[in-house]
mmCIF file of C-alpha atoms in Angstrom:
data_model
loop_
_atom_site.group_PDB
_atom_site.id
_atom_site.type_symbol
_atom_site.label_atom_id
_atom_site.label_comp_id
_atom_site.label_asym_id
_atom_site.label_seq_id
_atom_site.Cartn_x
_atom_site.Cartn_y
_atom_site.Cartn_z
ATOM 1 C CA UNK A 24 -5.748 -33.184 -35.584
ATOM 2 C CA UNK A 25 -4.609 -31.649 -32.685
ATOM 3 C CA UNK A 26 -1.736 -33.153 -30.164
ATOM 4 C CA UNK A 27 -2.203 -34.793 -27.599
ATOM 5 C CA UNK A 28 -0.594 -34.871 -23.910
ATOM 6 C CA UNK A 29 -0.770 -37.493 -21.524
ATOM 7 C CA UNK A 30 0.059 -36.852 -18.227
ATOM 8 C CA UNK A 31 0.337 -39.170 -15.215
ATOM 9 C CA UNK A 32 -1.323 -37.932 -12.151
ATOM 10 C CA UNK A 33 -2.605 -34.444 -13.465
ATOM 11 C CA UNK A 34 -5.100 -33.263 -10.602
ATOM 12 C CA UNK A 35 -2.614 -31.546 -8.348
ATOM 13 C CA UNK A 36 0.533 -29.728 -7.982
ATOM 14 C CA UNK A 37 2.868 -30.041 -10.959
ATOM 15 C CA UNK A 38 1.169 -31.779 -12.928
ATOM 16 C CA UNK A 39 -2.423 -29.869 -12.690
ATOM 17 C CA UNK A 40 0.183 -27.018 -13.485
ATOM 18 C CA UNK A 41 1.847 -28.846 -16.906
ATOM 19 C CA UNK A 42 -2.076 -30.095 -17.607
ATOM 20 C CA UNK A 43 -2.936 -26.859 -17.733
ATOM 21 C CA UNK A 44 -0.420 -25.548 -19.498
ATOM 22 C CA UNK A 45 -0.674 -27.918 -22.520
ATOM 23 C CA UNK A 46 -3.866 -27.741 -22.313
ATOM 24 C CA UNK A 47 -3.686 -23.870 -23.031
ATOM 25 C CA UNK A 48 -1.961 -24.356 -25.975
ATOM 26 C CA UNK A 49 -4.731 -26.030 -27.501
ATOM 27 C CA UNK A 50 -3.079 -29.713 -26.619
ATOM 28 C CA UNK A 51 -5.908 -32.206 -25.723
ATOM 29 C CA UNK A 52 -4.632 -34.102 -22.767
ATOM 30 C CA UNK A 53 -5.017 -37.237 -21.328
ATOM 31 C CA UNK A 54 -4.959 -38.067 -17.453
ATOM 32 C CA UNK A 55 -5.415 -40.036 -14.671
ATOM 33 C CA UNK A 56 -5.729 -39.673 -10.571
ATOM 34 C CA UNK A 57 -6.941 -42.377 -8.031
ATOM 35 C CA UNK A 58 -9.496 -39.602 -7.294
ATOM 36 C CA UNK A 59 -12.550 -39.921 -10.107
ATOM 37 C CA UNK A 60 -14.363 -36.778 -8.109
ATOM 38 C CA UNK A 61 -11.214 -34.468 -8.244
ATOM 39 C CA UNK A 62 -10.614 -35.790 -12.220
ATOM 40 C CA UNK A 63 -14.135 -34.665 -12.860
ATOM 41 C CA UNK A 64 -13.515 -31.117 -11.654
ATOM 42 C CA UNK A 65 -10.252 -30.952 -13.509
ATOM 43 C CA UNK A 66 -12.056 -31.559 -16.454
ATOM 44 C CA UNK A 67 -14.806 -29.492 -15.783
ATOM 45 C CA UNK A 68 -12.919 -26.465 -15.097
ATOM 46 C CA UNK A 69 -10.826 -26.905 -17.905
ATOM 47 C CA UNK A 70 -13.564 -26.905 -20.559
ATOM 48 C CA UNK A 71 -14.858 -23.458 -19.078
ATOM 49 C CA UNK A 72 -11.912 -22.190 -20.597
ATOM 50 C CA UNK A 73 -11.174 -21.208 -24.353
ATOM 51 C CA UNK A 74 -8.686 -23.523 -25.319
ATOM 52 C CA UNK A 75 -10.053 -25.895 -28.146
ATOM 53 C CA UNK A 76 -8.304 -28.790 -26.059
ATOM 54 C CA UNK A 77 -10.453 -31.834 -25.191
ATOM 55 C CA UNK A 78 -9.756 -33.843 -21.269
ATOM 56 C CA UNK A 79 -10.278 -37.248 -21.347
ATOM 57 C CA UNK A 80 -9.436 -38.250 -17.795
ATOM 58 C CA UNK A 81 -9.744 -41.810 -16.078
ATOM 59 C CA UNK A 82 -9.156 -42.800 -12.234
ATOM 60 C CA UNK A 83 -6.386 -45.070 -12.020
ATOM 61 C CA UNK A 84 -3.898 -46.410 -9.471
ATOM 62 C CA UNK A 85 -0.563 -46.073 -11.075
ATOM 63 C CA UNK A 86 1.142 -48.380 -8.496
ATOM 64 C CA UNK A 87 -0.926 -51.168 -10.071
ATOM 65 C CA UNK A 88 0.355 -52.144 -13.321
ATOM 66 C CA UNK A 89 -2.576 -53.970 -14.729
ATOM 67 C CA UNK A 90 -4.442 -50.144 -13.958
ATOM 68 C CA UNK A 91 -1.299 -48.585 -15.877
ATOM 69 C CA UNK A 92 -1.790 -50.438 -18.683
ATOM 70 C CA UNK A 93 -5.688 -50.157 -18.291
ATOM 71 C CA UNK A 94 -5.028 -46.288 -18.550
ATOM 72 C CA UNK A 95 -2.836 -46.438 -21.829
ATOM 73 C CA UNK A 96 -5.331 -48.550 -23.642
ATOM 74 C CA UNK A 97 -7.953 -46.260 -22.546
ATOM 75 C CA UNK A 98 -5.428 -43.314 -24.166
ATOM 76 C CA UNK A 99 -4.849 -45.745 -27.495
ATOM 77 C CA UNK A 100 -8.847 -45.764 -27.683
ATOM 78 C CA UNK A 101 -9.036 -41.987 -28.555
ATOM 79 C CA UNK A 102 -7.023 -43.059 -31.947
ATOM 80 C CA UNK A 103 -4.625 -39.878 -31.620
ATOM 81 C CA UNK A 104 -0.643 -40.169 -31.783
ATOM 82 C CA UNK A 105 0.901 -39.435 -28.330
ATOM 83 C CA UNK A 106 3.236 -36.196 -28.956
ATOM 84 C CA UNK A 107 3.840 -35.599 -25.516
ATOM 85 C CA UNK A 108 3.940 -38.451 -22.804
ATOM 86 C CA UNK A 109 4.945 -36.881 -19.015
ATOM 87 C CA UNK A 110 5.359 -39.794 -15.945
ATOM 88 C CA UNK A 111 4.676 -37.717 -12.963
ATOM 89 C CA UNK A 112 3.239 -39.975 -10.773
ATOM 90 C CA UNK A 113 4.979 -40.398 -7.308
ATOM 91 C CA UNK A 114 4.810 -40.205 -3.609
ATOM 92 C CA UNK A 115 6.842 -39.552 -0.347
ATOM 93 C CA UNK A 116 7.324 -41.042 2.425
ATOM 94 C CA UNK A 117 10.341 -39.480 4.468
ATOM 95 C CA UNK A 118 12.549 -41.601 6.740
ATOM 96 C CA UNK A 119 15.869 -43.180 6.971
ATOM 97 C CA UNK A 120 16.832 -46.225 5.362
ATOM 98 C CA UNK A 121 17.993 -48.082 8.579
ATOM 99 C CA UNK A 122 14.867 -46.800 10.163
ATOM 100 C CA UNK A 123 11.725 -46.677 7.903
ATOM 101 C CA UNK A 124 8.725 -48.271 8.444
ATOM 102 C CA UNK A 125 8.713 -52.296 6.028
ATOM 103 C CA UNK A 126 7.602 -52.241 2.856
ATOM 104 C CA UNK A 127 8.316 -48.265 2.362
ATOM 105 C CA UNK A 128 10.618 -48.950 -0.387
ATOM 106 C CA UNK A 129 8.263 -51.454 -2.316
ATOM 107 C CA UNK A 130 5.810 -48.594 -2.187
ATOM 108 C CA UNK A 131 8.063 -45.901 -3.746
ATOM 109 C CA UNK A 132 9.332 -48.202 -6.155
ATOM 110 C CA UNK A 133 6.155 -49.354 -7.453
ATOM 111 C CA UNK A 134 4.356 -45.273 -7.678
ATOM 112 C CA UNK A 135 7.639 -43.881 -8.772
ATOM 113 C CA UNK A 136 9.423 -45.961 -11.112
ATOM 114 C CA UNK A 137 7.201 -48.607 -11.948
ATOM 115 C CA UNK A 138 4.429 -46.507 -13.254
ATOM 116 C CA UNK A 139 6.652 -44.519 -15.434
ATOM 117 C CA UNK A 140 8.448 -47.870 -16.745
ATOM 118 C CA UNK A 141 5.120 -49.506 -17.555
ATOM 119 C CA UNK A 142 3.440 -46.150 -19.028
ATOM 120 C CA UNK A 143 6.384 -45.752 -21.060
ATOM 121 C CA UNK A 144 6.534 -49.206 -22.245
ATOM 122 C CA UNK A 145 2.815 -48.748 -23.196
ATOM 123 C CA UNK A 146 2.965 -45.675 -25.346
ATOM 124 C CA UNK A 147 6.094 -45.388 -26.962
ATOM 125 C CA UNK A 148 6.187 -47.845 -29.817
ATOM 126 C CA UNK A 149 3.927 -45.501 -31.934
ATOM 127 C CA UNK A 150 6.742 -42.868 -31.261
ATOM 128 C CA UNK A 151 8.993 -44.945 -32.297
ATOM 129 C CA UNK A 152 7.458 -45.937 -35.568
ATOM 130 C CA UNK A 153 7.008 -42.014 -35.930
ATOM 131 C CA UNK A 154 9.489 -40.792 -35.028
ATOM 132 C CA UNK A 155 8.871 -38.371 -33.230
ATOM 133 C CA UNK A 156 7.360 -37.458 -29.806
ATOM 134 C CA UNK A 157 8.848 -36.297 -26.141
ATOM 135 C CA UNK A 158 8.994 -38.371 -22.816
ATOM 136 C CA UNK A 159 9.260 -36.383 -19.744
ATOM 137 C CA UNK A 160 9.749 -38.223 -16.199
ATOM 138 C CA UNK A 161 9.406 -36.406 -12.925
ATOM 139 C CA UNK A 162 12.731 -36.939 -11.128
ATOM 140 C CA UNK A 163 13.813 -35.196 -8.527
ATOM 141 C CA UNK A 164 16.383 -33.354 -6.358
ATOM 142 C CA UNK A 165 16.574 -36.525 -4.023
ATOM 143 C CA UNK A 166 17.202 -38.460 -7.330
ATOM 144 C CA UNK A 167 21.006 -36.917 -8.018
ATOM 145 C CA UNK A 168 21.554 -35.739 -4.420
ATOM 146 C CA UNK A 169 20.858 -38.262 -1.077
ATOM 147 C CA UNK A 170 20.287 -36.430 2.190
ATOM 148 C CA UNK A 171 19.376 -37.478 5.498
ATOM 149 C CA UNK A 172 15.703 -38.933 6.047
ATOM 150 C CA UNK A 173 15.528 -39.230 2.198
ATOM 151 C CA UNK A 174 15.337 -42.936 2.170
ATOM 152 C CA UNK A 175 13.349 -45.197 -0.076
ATOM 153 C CA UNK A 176 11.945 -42.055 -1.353
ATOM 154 C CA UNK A 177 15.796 -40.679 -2.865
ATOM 155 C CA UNK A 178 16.434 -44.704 -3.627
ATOM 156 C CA UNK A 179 13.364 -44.489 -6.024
ATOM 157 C CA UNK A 180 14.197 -41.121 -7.576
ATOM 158 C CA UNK A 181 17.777 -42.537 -8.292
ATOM 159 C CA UNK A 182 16.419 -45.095 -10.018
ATOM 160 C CA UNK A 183 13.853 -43.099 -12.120
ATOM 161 C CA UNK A 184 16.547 -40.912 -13.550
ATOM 162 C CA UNK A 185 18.532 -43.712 -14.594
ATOM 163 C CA UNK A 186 15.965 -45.721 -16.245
ATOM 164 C CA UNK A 187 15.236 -41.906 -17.790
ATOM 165 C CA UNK A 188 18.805 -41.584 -18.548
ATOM 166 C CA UNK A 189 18.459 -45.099 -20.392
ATOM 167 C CA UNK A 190 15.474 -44.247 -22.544
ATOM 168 C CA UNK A 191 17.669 -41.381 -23.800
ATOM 169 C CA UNK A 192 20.231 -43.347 -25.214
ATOM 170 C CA UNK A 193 17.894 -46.318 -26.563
ATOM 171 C CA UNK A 194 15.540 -43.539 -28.051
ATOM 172 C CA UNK A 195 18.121 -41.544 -29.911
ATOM 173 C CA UNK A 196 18.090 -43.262 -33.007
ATOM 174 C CA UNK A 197 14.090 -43.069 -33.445
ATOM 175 C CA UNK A 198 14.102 -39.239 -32.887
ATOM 176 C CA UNK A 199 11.766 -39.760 -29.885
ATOM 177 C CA UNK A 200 13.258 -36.727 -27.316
ATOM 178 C CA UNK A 201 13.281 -38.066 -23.557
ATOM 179 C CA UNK A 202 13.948 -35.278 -20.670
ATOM 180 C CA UNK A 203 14.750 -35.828 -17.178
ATOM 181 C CA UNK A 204 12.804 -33.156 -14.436
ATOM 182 C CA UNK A 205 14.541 -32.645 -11.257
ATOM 183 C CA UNK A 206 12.598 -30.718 -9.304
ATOM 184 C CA UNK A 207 13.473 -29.067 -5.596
ATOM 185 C CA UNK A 208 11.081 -28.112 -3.615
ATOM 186 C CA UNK A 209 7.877 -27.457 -4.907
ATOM 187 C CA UNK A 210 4.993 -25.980 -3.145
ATOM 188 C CA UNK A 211 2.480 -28.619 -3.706
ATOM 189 C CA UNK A 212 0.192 -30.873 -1.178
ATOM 190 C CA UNK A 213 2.868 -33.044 -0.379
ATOM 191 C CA UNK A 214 4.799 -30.215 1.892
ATOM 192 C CA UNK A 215 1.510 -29.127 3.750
ATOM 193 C CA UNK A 216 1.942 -28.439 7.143
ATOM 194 C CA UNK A 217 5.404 -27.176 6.825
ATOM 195 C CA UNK A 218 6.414 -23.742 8.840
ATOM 196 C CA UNK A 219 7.815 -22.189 5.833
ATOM 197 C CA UNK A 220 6.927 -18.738 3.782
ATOM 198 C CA UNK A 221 5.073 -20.185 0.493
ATOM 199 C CA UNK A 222 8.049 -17.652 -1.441
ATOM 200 C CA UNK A 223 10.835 -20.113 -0.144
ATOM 201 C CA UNK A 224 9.172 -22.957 -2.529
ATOM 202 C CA UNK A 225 9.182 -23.055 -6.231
ATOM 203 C CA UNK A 226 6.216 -22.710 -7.916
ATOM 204 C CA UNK A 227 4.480 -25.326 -9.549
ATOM 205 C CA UNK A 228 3.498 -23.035 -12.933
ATOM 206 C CA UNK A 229 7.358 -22.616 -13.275
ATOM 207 C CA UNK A 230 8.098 -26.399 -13.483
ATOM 208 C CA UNK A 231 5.072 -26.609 -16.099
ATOM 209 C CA UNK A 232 6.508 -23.368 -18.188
ATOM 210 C CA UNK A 233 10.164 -25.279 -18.076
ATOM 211 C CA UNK A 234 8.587 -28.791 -18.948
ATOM 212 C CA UNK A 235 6.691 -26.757 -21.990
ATOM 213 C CA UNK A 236 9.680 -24.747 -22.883
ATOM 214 C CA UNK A 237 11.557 -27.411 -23.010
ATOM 215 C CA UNK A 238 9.303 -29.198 -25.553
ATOM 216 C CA UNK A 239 8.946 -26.217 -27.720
ATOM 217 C CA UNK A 240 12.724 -26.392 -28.882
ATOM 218 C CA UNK A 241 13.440 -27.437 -32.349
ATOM 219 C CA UNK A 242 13.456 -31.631 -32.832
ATOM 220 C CA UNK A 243 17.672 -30.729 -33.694
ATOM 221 C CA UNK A 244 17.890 -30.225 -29.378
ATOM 222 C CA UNK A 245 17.052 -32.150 -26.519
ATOM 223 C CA UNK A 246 17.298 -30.947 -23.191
ATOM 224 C CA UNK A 247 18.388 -33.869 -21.360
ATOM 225 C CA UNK A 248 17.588 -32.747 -17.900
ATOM 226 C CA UNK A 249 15.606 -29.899 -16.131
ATOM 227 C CA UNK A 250 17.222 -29.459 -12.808
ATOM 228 C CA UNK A 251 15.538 -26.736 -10.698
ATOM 229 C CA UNK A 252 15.925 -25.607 -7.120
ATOM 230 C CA UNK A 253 14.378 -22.585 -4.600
ATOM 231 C CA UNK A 254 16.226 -19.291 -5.285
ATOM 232 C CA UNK A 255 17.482 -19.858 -1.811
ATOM 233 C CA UNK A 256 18.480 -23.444 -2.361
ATOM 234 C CA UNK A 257 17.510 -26.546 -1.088
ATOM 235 C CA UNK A 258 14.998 -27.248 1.805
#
């Protein structure tokens, strides 16, 4: 049987890139997107190529929870062990936290912690009666680092790497590996319109080659956090 990857949100940016990536290793993968037309193409294009991999993809909102748990029943249905489980759902809204517009934070908390919390939730319990399996969350520079106009959007990203940072230590004992990405800027969607040189961001094929590497080690070592910046530093 071959493995199978779900990832959160796998249409775009990082997390068409990790898709991808697993998915040329012969994973099958499981995703989701709010967008059924751009989940059809990703699926599409991906069975072109010559990876054995299957796509099963479903559109979801992953700030609903009733939709997140929708999507991991829809993943149980396809009666294959989850080896690979990566939360990257999330969104941005800059401002300041004295200043942003009402209900910003509610937002951010709901796409980018709640979805991972309630995925997780969802999924692990046959990786715990396994033992064995890897939980990735998409954190983020803004999660270990606050900076100005950051707001709800760094409050959320705090909060994801803790509840990351707890899954680590409840999940040691079942040998289920959880990891912790903390990416800088990436260039994806989200920093469209920006007058900056594509070569000052970080690619999105080089988070997805770090995410895989990382899962590649041995099941003795855990990377417990992927932190990775622009060669020239922050943005």
């Amino acid at each position: 049987m071959r493995k199978l990857a779900v990832i959160s949100s796998g249409t775009k940016g990082i997390g068409r890139a990790t898709v991808e990536r697993f998915h040329r290793e012969g994973f099958d993968v499981a995703t989701c997107s709010r967008n059924e037309s751009d989940l059809l193409d990703l699926k599409a294009t991906l069975e072109r190529t010559d990876s054995p991999g299957r796509v099963y993809v479903k559109a979801v909102d992953m700030s609903d929870p009733s939709q997140v748990n929708a999507f991991a029943r829809f993943v149980k249905d396809h009666n294959q062990p989850v080896d690979v489980l990566f939360n990257n759902t999330g969104m941005f809204i800059p401002g300041a936290v004295h200043e942003e517009t009402e209900g910003n934070l509610e937002k951010m908390m709901e796409t980018n912690l709640y979805s991972a919390y309630h995925l997780t939730r969802a999924l692990i319990g046959d990786m715990k009666t396994r033992k064995e399996g890897h939980v990735f969350t998409m954190g983020s520079i803004a999660g270990v680092q606050a900076y100005a106009n950051g707001g709800s959007y760094s409050i959320s990203k705090f909060a994801l790497h803790g509840f990351t940072k707890a899954l680590r230590e409840e999940m040691k004992p079942f040998g289920v590996r959880v990891t912790s990405v903390l990416a800088g800027a990436t260039y994806t969607a989200s920093w469209g319109g920006v007058d900056l040189p594509e070569d000052r961001f970080m690619k999105s094929s080089d988070v997805a080659d770090a995410i895989y590497g990382t899962y590649s080690l041995s099941k003795n070592t855990v990377v417990e956090e992927i932190l990775l910046r622009p060669q020239l530093g922050d943005i």
